[in-house]
Coordinates of C-alpha atoms and ligand atoms in Angstrom, one line a residue:
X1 CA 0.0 0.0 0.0
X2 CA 1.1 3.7 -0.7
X3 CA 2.1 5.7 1.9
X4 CA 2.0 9.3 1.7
X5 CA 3.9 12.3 3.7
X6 CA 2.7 15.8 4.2
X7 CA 5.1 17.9 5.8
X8 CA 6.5 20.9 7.3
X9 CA 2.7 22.7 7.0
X10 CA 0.4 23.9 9.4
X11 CA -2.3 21.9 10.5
X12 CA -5.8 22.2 11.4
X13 CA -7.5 19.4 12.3
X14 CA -10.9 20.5 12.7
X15 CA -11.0 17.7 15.8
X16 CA -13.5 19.3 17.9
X17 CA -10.7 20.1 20.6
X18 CA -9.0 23.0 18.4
X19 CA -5.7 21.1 18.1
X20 CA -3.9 23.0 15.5
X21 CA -0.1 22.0 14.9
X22 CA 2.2 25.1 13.4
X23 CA 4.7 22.5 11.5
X24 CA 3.1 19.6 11.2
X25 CA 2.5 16.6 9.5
X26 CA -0.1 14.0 7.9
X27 CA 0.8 10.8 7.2
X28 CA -1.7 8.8 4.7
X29 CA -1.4 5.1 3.8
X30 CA -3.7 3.7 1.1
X31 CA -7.2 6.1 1.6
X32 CA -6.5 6.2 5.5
X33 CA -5.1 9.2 7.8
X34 CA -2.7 7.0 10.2
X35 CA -0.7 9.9 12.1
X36 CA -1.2 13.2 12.4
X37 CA 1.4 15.8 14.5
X38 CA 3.8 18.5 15.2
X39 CA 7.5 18.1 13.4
X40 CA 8.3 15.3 11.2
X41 CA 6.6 11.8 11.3
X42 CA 8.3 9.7 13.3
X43 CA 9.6 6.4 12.4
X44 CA 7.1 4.4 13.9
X45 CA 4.3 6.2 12.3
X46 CA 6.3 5.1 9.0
X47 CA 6.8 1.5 10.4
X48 CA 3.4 0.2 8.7
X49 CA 5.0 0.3 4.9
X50 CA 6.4 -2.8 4.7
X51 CA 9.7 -2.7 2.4
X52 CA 9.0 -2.0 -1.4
X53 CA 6.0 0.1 -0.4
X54 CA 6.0 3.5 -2.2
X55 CA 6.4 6.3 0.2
X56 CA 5.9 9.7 -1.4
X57 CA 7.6 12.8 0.9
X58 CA 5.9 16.3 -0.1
X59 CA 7.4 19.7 1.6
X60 CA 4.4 21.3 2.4
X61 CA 6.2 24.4 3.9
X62 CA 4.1 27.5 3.3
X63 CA 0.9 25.3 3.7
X64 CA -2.1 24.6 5.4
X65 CA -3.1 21.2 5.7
X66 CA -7.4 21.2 6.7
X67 CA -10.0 18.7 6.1
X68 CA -11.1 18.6 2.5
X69 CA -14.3 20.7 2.4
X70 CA -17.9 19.2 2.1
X71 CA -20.2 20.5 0.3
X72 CA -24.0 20.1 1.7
X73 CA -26.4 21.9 -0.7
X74 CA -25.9 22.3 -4.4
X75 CA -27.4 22.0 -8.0
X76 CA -25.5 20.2 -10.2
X77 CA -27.1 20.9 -13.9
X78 CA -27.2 24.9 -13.0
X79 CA -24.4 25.3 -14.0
X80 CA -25.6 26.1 -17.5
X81 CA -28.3 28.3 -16.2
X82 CA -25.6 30.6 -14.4
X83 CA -26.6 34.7 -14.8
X84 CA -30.3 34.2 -15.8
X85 CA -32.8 36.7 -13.5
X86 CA -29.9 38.0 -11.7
X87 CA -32.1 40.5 -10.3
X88 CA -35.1 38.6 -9.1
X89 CA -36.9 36.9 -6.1
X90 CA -36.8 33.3 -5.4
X91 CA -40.5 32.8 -6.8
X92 CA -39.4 34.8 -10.0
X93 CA -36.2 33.3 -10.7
X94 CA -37.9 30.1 -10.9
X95 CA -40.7 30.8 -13.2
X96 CA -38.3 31.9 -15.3
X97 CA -35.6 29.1 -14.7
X98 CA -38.3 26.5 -15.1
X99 CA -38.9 26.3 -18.4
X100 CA -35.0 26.3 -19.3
X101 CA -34.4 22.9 -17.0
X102 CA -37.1 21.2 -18.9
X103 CA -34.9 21.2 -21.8
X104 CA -32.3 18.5 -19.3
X105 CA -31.0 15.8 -20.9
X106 CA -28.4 12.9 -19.5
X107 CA -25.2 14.3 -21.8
X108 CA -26.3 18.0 -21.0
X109 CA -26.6 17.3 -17.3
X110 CA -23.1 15.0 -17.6
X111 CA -21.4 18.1 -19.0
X112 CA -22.6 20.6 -16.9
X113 CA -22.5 18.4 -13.7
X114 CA -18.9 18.2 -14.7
X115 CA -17.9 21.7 -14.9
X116 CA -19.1 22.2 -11.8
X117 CA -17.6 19.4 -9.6
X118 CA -14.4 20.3 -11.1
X119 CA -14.8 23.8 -10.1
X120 CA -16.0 22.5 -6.1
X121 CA -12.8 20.5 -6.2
X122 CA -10.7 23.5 -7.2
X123 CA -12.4 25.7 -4.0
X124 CA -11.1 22.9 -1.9
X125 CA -13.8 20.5 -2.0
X126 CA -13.8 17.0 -1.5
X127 CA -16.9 15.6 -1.0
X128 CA -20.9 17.2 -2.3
X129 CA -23.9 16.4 -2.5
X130 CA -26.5 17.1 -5.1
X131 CA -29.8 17.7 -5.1
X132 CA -31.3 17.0 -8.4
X133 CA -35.1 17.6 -8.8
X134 CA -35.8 18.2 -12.6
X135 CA -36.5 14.9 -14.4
X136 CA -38.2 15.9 -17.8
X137 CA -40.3 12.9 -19.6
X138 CA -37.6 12.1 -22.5
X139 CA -34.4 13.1 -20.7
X140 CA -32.8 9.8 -20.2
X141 CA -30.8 9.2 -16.9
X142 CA -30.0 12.7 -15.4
X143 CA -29.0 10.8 -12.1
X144 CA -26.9 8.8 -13.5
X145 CA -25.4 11.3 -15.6
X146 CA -24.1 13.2 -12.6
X147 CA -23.4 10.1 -10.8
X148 CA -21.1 9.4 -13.9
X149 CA -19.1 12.8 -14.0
X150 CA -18.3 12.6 -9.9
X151 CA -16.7 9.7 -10.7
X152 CA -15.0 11.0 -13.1
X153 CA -13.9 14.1 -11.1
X154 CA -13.1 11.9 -8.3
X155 CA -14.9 13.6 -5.5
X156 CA -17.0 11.6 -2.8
X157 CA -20.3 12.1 -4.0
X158 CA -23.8 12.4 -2.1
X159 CA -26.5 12.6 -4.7
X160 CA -30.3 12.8 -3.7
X161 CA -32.8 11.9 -5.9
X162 CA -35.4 15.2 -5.8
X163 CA -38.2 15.7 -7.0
X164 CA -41.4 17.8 -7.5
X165 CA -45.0 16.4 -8.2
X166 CA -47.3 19.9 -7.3
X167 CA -47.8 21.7 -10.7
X168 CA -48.8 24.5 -11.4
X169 CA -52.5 23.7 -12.3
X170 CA -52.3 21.9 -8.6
X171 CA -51.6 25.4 -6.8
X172 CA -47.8 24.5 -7.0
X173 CA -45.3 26.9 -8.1
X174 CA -43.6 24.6 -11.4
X175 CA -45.3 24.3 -14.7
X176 CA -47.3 21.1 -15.2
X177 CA -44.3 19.8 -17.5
X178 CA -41.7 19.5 -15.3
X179 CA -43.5 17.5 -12.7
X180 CA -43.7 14.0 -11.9
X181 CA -46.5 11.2 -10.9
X182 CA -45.7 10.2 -7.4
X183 CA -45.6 6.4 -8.0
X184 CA -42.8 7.4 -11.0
X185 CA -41.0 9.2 -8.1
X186 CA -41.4 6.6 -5.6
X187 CA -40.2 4.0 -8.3
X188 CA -37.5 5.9 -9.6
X189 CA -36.2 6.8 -5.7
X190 CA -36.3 3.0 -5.1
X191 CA -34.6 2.6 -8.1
X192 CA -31.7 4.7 -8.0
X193 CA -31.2 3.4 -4.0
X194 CA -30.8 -0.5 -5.6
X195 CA -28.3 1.0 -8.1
X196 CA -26.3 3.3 -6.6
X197 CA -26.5 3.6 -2.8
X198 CA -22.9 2.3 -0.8
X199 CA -23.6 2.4 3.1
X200 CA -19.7 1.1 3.6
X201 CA -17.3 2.9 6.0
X202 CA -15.1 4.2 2.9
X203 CA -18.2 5.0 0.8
X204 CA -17.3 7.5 -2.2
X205 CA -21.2 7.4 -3.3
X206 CA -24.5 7.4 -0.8
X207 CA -28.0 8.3 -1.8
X208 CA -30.2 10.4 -0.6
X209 CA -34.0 11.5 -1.1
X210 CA -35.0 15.0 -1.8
X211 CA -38.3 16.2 -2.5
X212 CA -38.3 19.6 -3.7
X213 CA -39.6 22.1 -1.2
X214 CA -43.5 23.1 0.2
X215 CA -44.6 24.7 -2.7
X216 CA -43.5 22.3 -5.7
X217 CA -44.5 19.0 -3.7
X218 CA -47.6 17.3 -2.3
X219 CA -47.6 16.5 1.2
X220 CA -48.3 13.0 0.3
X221 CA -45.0 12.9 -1.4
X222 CA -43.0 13.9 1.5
X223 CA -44.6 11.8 3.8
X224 CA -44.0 8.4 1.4
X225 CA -40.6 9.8 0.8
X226 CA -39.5 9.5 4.4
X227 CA -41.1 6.0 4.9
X228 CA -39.2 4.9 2.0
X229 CA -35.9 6.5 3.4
X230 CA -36.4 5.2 6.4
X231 CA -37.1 1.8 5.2
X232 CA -33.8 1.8 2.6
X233 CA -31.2 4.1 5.5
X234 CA -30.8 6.4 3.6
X235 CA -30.9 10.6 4.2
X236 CA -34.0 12.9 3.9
X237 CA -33.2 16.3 2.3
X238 CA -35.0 19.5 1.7
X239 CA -35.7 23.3 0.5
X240 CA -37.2 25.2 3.5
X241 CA -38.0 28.4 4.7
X242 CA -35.6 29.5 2.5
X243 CA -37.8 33.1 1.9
X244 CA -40.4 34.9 4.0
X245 CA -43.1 34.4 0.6
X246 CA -42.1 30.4 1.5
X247 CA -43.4 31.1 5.0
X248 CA -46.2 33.1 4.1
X249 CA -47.4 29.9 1.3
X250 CA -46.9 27.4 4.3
X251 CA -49.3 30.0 6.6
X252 CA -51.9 29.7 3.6
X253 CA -51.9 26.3 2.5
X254 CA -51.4 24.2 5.4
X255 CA -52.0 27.3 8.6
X256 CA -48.2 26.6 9.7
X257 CA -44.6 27.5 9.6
X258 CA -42.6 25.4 7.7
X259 CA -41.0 23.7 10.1
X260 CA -44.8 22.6 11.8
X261 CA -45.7 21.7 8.6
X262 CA -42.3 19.1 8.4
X263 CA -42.4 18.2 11.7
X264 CA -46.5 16.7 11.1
X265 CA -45.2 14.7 8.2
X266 CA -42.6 12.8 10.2
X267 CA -39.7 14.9 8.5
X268 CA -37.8 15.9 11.4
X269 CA -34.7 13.7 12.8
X270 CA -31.3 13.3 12.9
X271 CA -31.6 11.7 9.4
X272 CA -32.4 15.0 7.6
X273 CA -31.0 18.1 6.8
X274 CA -32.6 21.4 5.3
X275 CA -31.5 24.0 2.9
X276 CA -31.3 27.5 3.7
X277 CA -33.8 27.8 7.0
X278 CA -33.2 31.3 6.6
X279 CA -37.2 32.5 8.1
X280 CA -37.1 30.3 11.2
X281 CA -38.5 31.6 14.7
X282 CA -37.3 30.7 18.5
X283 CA -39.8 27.9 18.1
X284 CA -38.5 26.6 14.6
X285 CA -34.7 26.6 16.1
X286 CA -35.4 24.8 19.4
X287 CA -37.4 22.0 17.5
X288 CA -34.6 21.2 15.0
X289 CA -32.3 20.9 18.0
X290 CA -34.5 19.0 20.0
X291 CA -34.4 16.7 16.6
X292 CA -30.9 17.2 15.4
X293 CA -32.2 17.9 12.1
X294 CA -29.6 19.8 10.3
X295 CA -29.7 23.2 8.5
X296 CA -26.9 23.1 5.3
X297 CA -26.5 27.3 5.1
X298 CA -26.2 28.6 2.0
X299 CA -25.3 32.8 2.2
X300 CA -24.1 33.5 -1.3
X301 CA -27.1 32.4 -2.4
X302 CA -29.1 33.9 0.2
X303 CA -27.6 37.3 -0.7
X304 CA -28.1 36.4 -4.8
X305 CA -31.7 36.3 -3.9
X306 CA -32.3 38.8 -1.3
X307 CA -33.8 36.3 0.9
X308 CA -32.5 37.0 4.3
X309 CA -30.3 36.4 6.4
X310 CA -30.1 32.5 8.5
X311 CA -29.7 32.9 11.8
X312 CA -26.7 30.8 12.0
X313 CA -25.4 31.9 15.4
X314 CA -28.2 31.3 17.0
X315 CA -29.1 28.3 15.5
X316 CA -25.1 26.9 16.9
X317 CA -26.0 28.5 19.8
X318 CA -29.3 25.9 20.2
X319 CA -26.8 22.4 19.4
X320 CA -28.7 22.8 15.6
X321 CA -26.3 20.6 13.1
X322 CA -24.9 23.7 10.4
X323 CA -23.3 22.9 7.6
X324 CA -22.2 25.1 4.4
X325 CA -23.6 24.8 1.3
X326 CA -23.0 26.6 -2.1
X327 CA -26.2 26.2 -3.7
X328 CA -27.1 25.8 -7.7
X329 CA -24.8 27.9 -9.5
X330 CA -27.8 29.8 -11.4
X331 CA -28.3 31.3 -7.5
X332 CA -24.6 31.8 -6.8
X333 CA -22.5 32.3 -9.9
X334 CA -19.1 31.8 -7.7
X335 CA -19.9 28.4 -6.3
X336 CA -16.8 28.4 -4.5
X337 CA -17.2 26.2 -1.2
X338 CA -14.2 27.9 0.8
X339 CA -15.9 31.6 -0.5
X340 CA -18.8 30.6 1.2
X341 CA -16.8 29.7 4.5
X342 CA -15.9 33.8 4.3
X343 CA -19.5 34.6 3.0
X344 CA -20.8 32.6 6.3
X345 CA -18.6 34.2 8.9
X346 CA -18.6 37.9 7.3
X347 CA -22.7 37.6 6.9
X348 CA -22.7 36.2 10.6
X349 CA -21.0 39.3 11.5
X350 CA -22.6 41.8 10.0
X351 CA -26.0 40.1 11.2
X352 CA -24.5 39.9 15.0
X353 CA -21.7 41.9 15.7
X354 CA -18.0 40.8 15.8
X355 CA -18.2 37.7 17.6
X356 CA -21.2 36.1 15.8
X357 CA -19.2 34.0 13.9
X358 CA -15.5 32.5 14.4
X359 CA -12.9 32.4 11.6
X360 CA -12.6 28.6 13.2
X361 CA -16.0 27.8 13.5
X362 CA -16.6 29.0 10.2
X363 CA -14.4 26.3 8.9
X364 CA -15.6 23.9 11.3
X365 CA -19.2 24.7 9.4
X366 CA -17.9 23.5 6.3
X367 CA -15.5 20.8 7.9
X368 CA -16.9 18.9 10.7
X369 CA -20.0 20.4 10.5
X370 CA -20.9 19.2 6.6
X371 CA -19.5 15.7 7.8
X372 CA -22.2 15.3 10.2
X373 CA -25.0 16.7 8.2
X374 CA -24.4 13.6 5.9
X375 CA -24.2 11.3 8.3
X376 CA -19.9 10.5 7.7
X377 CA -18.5 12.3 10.8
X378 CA -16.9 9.5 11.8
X379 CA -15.2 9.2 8.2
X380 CA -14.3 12.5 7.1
X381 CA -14.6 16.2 8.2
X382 CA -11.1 15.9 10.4
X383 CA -7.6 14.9 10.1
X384 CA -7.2 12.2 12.9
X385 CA -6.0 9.2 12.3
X386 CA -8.2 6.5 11.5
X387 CA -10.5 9.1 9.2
X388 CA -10.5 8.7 5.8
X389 CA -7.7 10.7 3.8
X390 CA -9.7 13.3 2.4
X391 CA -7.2 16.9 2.5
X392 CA -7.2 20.1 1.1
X393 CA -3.5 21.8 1.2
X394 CA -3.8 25.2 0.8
X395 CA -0.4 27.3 -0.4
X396 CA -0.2 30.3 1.7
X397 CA 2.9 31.6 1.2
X398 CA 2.4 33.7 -2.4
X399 CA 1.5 37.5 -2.5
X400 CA -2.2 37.3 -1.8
X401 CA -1.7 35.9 2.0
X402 CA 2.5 36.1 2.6
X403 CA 2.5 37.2 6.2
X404 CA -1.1 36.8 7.2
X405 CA -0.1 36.3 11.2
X406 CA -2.9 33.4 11.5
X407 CA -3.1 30.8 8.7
X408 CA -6.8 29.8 9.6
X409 CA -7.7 33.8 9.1
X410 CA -5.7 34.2 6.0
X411 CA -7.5 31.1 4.6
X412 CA -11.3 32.3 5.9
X413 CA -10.8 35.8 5.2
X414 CA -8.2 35.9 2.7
X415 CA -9.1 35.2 -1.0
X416 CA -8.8 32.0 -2.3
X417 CA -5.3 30.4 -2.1
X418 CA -3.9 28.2 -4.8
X419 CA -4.6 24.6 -4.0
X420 CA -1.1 22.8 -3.8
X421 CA -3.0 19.4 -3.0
X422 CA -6.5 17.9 -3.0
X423 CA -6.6 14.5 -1.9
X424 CA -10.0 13.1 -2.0
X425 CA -10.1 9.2 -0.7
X426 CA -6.5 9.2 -0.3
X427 CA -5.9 10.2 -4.1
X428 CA -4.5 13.7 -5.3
X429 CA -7.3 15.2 -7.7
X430 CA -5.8 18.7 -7.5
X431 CA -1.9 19.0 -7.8
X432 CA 0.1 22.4 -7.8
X433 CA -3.9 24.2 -8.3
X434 CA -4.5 22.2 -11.5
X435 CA -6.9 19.5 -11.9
X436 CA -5.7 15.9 -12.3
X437 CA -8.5 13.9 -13.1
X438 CA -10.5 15.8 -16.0
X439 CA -8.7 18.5 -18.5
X440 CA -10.4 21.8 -17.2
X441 CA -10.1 23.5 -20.9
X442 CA -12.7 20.4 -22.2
X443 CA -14.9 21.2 -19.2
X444 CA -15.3 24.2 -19.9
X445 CA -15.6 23.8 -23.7
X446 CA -18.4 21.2 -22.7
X447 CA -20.0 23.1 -20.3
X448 CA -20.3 26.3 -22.5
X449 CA -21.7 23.6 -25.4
X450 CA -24.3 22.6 -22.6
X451 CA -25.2 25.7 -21.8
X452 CA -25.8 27.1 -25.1
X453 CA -28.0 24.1 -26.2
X454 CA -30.7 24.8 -23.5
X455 CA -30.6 28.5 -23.9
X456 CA -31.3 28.3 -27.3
X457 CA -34.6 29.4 -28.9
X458 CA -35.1 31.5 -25.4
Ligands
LIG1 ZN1 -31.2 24.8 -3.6

């Protein structure tokens, strides 16, 4: 087995007891973390490669050595809907957006899906989910399609199989053509579980279910969704309270907040997390932490969409699960997960003063905190040994953060460093800030191919 040597970097290791080391080292055999320290690696540490085993040295001077981010809310095919209604409300920007994702198909989603997990990876990324909910009649497999490019990207991949079956004509925000019969979805859900879904230790893919959000699914849905994830293990996601017009729909159609409306259909638990819960009250927050249901906070989009701002401190404050999330890409044109890191602590801040919001536990958000909301934080989200070897190193030694006093400041509040190394599963997919596993030039080519094809005619 290969054994791999960070060293001479600084180290965060996100362990839940702040232990930082300010020359340390990682050592990584096969996909496995086995030491983790201050100095050099000592020889015992080394003892496990038996003679003839490969041992790669890398001088990470200059470096900081984190977890490799996770990603806990995204959009996979909006990538090719990027810059559409930038000026518009959530309920706006989807009427118009609609119609656009009809025109998905399995290569367009394939291409798009992989311009955008190559650009996750190259903000320091290692594993995402995605929530894909747009399944037009003739569009082939769009799941698969996605499931395809993570694996060709590399990245450990949490893909939930969404949905929406309230149409328009049903008093549901989507037109009538881009929903789907309920059985279909239940099928499908079952489906793609049989296919895809790895519960193992070292899992690089696990399913999840995702119905849309309250106003583009029925509550029938929902509730058959969670007996079916319940019945299969598997993870329960969802849009909600994402936007005070969300709230107000909930108060009309079903005389609740969103959260009372989830928490009647059996949707609460330690097996789901939400998107956004930007619009919660006192009530909403100590419910989810009585639950553990997590919250995956997304505040570039937030801010693309003027929808508020999540009450993130206070939801911490309550034992609520946070993780980070960048959202589609049509909602948040960056898409970079460690911007987002900054976006959450700066939009903390300016929310709830100076010490809303550590530089630390804005990392931890997207660390430890993403780990958990998926259900793998005894896998990945630190660097101890016996967690898998998932690690960003992040060069912090060139013009745009030479000096910064605290590494974990320069990396939260800094701009984004160059990646020297991205090590997803044990395996580098980002060397010296340049992808390893899929030529970024055809991505993009692909991408901008995609992208034209369903814009076309508009
Ligand atoms: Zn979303």
């Amino acid at each position: 087995m290969s054994t791999l040597v960070l060293e001479g970097c600084a180290v965060v290791t996100v362990d839940g007891r702040g232990t930082e080391y300010s020359t340390g080292h990682i050592v990584v055999t096969g996909n496995v973390i086995t030491a983790v320290g201050q100095g050099s690696p000592s020889p015992a540490s080394l003892a496990d490669s038996d003679d003839g085993d490969t041992v790669r040295r890398i001088d990470a001077s200059g470096c900081l050595a984190t977890p490799g981010l996770i990603n806990t809310h995204h959009h996979l095919y909006q990538w090719g809907t990027r810059g559409l209604a930038a000026d518009a409300t959530l309920f706006e920007w989807l009427t118009e957006l609609y119609p656009v994702w009809a025109r998905m198909d399995a290569d367009r989603v394939r291409a798009l899906a992989t311009g955008a997990l190559a650009w996750l990876a190259k903000s320091g990324c290692s594993t995402t989910m995605d929530h894909h909910y747009v399944f037009p009649r003739s569009g082939g497999d769009v799941l698969g399609a996605t499931v395809a490019a993570a694996r060709d990207v590399g990245l450990r991949f949490h893909p939930t199989r969404g949905s929406m079956d309230l149409g328009a004509s049903s008093g549901g925000l989507p037109p009538d053509e881009v929903v789907e019969d309920r059985d279909a979805i239940l099928l499908a859900s079952k489906a793609a579980i049989e296919e895809f879904h790895d519960p193992s230790w070292q899992s690089m893919l696990r399913i999840g279910l995702a119905p849309c959000s309250p106003f583009s699914v029925t509550p029938e849905l929902l509730s058959e969704a969670a007996d079916l994830a319940r019945q299969t293990k598997v993870r329960l996601h969802t849009h909600l309270a994402e936007t005070a017009e969300e709230n107000e729909y909930c108060a009309e159609h079903f005389g609740c907040t969103p959260v009372e409306y989830l928490d009647s259909l059996g949707w609460l638990g330690h097996d789901v997390w939400l998107a956004h819960g930007v619009h919660l009250d006192d009530a909403a927050i100590a419910r989810l932490a009585m639950t553990e249901t997590g919250v995956a906070h997304c505040p570039s989009s937030n801010g693309r969409l003027g929808a508020g701002i999540c009450r993130t401190h206070d939801l911490l404050a309550a034992g609520v699960p946070v993780g980070l999330g960048v959202d589609g890409a049509a909602s948040n044109e960056d898409s970079s997960l460690i911007g987002e890191v900054r976006q959450a602590a700066l939009i903390a801040r300016a929310a709830g003063g100076p010490r809303a919001m550590s530089v630390r536990q804005a990392l931890e958000l997207a660390t430890r905190g993403g780990a958990r909301l998926l259900g793998r934080d005894g896998e990945i989200g630190s660097l101890e040994p016996g967690k898998l070897a998932d690690v960003a190193l992040w060069r912090l030694d060139t013009l745009a953060h030479a000096g910064i006093a605290d590494p974990v400041a320069a990396l939260v509040l800094g701009s984004r460093p160059p990646l020297e190394l991205l090590l997803v599963n044990g395996k580098a997919i980002i060397e010296r800030d340049e992808l390893v596993t899929v030529d970024e030039q055809q991505a993009a080519a692909s991408s901008r191919r995609a992208a034209a094809a369903l814009l076309e005619g508009f």
